[in-house]
Amino acid sequence: MMEKEPCIALLENHGIKPTANRIVILKTLLSSSMPISVMELEEEIATIDKSNIFRTLMLFVEKHLVHSIDEGREGVRYEVCFSEKESIDDDQHPHFLCEKCHRTFCMKDQPLPKITNIEGFSIHSANYVLKGLCPTCKNK
Ligand SMILES: [Zn+2]
Ligand SMILES: [Zn+2]
């Protein structure tokens, strides 16, 4: 029996029907070494129209296959979530946005501050984006 493509398994594990377009979009996200914006994604994929790319991305976010990283005025970037579990996201990590080269780095080895149960509030999401200069820009 032929082994199932990892991309297809990843989609199915998140309850997403693996259509051709979705596979292309997921592959592009996976091939990017850093979180990317919708615009960067559109530049990479010329074969799928922009509204389709956006809709697919929103579906991926909804199904917890993709993290969205809110960078304020810089916009939003996306990355594939590698959480092992469906119920808890064990792949959450802070990000670092370089104010000079505008690249977003994953700080996978940095722990997230733990904030739980603030009386009267219900937390739906959190974004930890650090801003400053990356090593390359700092040494210029
Ligand atoms: Zn930089
Ligand atoms: Zn990341």
Tab-separated table of C-alpha atoms and ligand atoms in Angstrom:
chain	number	residue	atom	x	y	z
A	1	MET	CA	0.000	0.000	0.000
A	2	MET	CA	1.238	3.444	-0.803
A	3	GLU	CA	2.034	5.680	2.126
A	4	LYS	CA	-0.332	8.609	2.476
A	5	GLU	CA	1.184	11.996	1.807
A	6	PRO	CA	1.998	13.760	5.118
A	7	CYS	CA	0.126	16.840	3.903
A	8	ILE	CA	-3.064	14.864	3.350
A	9	ALA	CA	-2.782	13.200	6.761
A	10	LEU	CA	-2.245	16.597	8.397
A	11	LEU	CA	-5.395	17.985	6.758
A	12	GLU	CA	-7.472	14.930	7.619
A	13	ASN	CA	-6.272	14.950	11.230
A	14	HIS	CA	-7.711	18.449	11.517
A	15	GLY	CA	-11.027	17.498	9.939
A	16	ILE	CA	-10.267	19.259	6.644
A	17	LYS	CA	-11.119	17.630	3.317
A	18	PRO	CA	-7.841	17.417	1.366
A	19	THR	CA	-8.647	19.204	-1.896
A	20	ALA	CA	-5.915	19.965	-4.451
A	21	ASN	CA	-5.859	23.690	-3.610
A	22	ARG	CA	-5.690	23.076	0.122
A	23	ILE	CA	-2.745	20.725	-0.343
A	24	VAL	CA	-0.884	23.336	-2.406
A	25	ILE	CA	-1.528	26.040	0.205
A	26	LEU	CA	-0.481	23.796	3.090
A	27	LYS	CA	2.691	22.744	1.238
A	28	THR	CA	3.595	26.377	0.664
A	29	LEU	CA	3.094	27.161	4.348
A	30	LEU	CA	5.228	24.163	5.290
A	31	SER	CA	8.027	25.132	2.913
A	32	SER	CA	8.351	28.564	4.464
A	33	SER	CA	10.965	28.657	7.202
A	34	MET	CA	9.241	31.618	8.851
A	35	PRO	CA	5.649	32.730	9.465
A	36	ILE	CA	4.355	34.416	6.301
A	37	SER	CA	1.690	36.979	5.438
A	38	VAL	CA	-1.243	36.497	3.063
A	39	MET	CA	0.524	38.729	0.534
A	40	GLU	CA	3.695	36.649	0.649
A	41	LEU	CA	1.588	33.507	0.278
A	42	GLU	CA	-0.186	34.976	-2.746
A	43	GLU	CA	3.168	35.774	-4.328
A	44	GLU	CA	4.262	32.162	-3.867
A	45	ILE	CA	1.070	30.681	-5.284
A	46	ALA	CA	0.150	32.135	-8.650
A	47	THR	CA	-2.194	29.307	-9.587
A	48	ILE	CA	-4.883	29.907	-6.939
A	49	ASP	CA	-6.938	33.089	-6.738
A	50	LYS	CA	-6.492	35.395	-3.760
A	51	SER	CA	-9.950	34.979	-2.227
A	52	ASN	CA	-9.524	31.220	-2.317
A	53	ILE	CA	-6.139	31.455	-0.577
A	54	PHE	CA	-7.635	33.713	2.103
A	55	ARG	CA	-10.679	31.490	2.679
A	56	THR	CA	-8.466	28.411	2.965
A	57	LEU	CA	-6.212	30.171	5.438
A	58	MET	CA	-9.204	31.138	7.585
A	59	LEU	CA	-10.382	27.518	7.517
A	60	PHE	CA	-6.915	26.333	8.591
A	61	VAL	CA	-6.944	28.813	11.496
A	62	GLU	CA	-10.460	27.756	12.536
A	63	LYS	CA	-9.429	24.083	12.509
A	64	HIS	CA	-6.258	24.841	14.509
A	65	LEU	CA	-3.969	23.707	11.711
A	66	VAL	CA	-2.437	27.170	11.457
A	67	HIS	CA	-1.464	29.817	14.019
A	68	SER	CA	-2.165	33.446	13.231
A	69	ILE	CA	0.337	35.888	14.666
A	70	ASP	CA	-1.060	39.379	15.126
A	71	GLU	CA	1.724	41.900	14.614
A	72	GLY	CA	-0.364	45.008	15.055
A	73	ARG	CA	0.350	47.598	12.378
A	74	GLU	CA	2.649	45.132	10.607
A	75	GLY	CA	-0.347	42.891	9.915
A	76	VAL	CA	-0.881	39.191	10.460
A	77	ARG	CA	1.411	36.288	9.669
A	78	TYR	CA	0.631	32.580	9.571
A	79	GLU	CA	2.476	29.353	10.397
A	80	VAL	CA	1.566	25.673	10.571
A	81	CYS	CA	0.852	24.470	14.099
A	82	PHE	CA	2.751	21.322	15.020
A	83	SER	CA	0.803	20.512	18.142
A	84	GLU	CA	0.675	16.797	18.853
A	85	LYS	CA	-2.664	17.067	20.603
A	86	GLU	CA	-6.003	18.221	19.277
A	87	SER	CA	-7.383	19.524	22.570
A	88	ILE	CA	-4.422	21.577	23.795
A	89	ASP	CA	-2.039	23.520	21.591
A	90	ASP	CA	1.413	22.475	22.794
A	91	ASP	CA	3.138	24.337	19.955
A	92	GLN	CA	2.455	27.877	21.151
A	93	HIS	CA	5.551	30.039	21.386
A	94	PRO	CA	6.514	33.715	21.389
A	95	HIS	CA	7.577	35.435	18.172
A	96	PHE	CA	10.142	38.094	17.486
A	97	LEU	CA	9.481	40.755	14.892
A	98	CYS	CA	12.537	42.581	13.592
A	99	GLU	CA	11.718	46.257	13.159
A	100	LYS	CA	14.366	46.656	10.482
A	101	CYS	CA	14.102	43.650	8.124
A	102	HIS	CA	10.470	42.920	9.118
A	103	ARG	CA	11.063	39.197	9.429
A	104	THR	CA	9.245	37.176	12.089
A	105	PHE	CA	11.218	34.618	14.037
A	106	CYS	CA	9.792	31.695	16.026
A	107	MET	CA	11.117	31.609	19.584
A	108	LYS	CA	10.374	27.919	20.020
A	109	ASP	CA	12.615	27.462	23.054
A	110	GLN	CA	11.160	30.409	24.980
A	111	PRO	CA	8.347	29.634	27.402
A	112	LEU	CA	5.096	31.582	27.211
A	113	PRO	CA	4.062	33.551	30.272
A	114	LYS	CA	1.316	31.639	31.992
A	115	ILE	CA	-1.877	33.628	32.481
A	116	THR	CA	-4.982	31.797	33.548
A	117	ASN	CA	-8.400	32.558	34.940
A	118	ILE	CA	-8.606	36.297	35.306
A	119	GLU	CA	-11.772	36.803	37.356
A	120	GLY	CA	-14.682	37.759	35.128
A	121	PHE	CA	-12.770	37.528	31.845
A	122	SER	CA	-12.705	34.690	29.387
A	123	ILE	CA	-9.495	34.433	27.341
A	124	HIS	CA	-9.908	33.275	23.732
A	125	SER	CA	-6.451	33.881	22.359
A	126	ALA	CA	-3.112	35.469	23.138
A	127	ASN	CA	-0.313	36.880	21.053
A	128	TYR	CA	3.240	37.255	22.274
A	129	VAL	CA	5.200	39.317	19.793
A	130	LEU	CA	8.525	40.751	20.855
A	131	LYS	CA	9.882	43.617	18.758
A	132	GLY	CA	13.415	44.800	18.236
A	133	LEU	CA	16.424	43.992	16.088
A	134	CYS	CA	17.437	40.515	14.908
A	135	PRO	CA	21.146	39.493	15.175
A	136	THR	CA	21.783	40.283	11.484
A	137	CYS	CA	20.318	43.785	11.682
A	138	LYS	CA	21.879	44.463	15.068
A	139	ASN	CA	25.389	43.812	13.773
A	140	LYS	CA	25.018	45.961	10.675
B	1	ZN	ZN	16.376	41.986	11.043
B	2	ZN	ZN	6.227	30.365	15.259
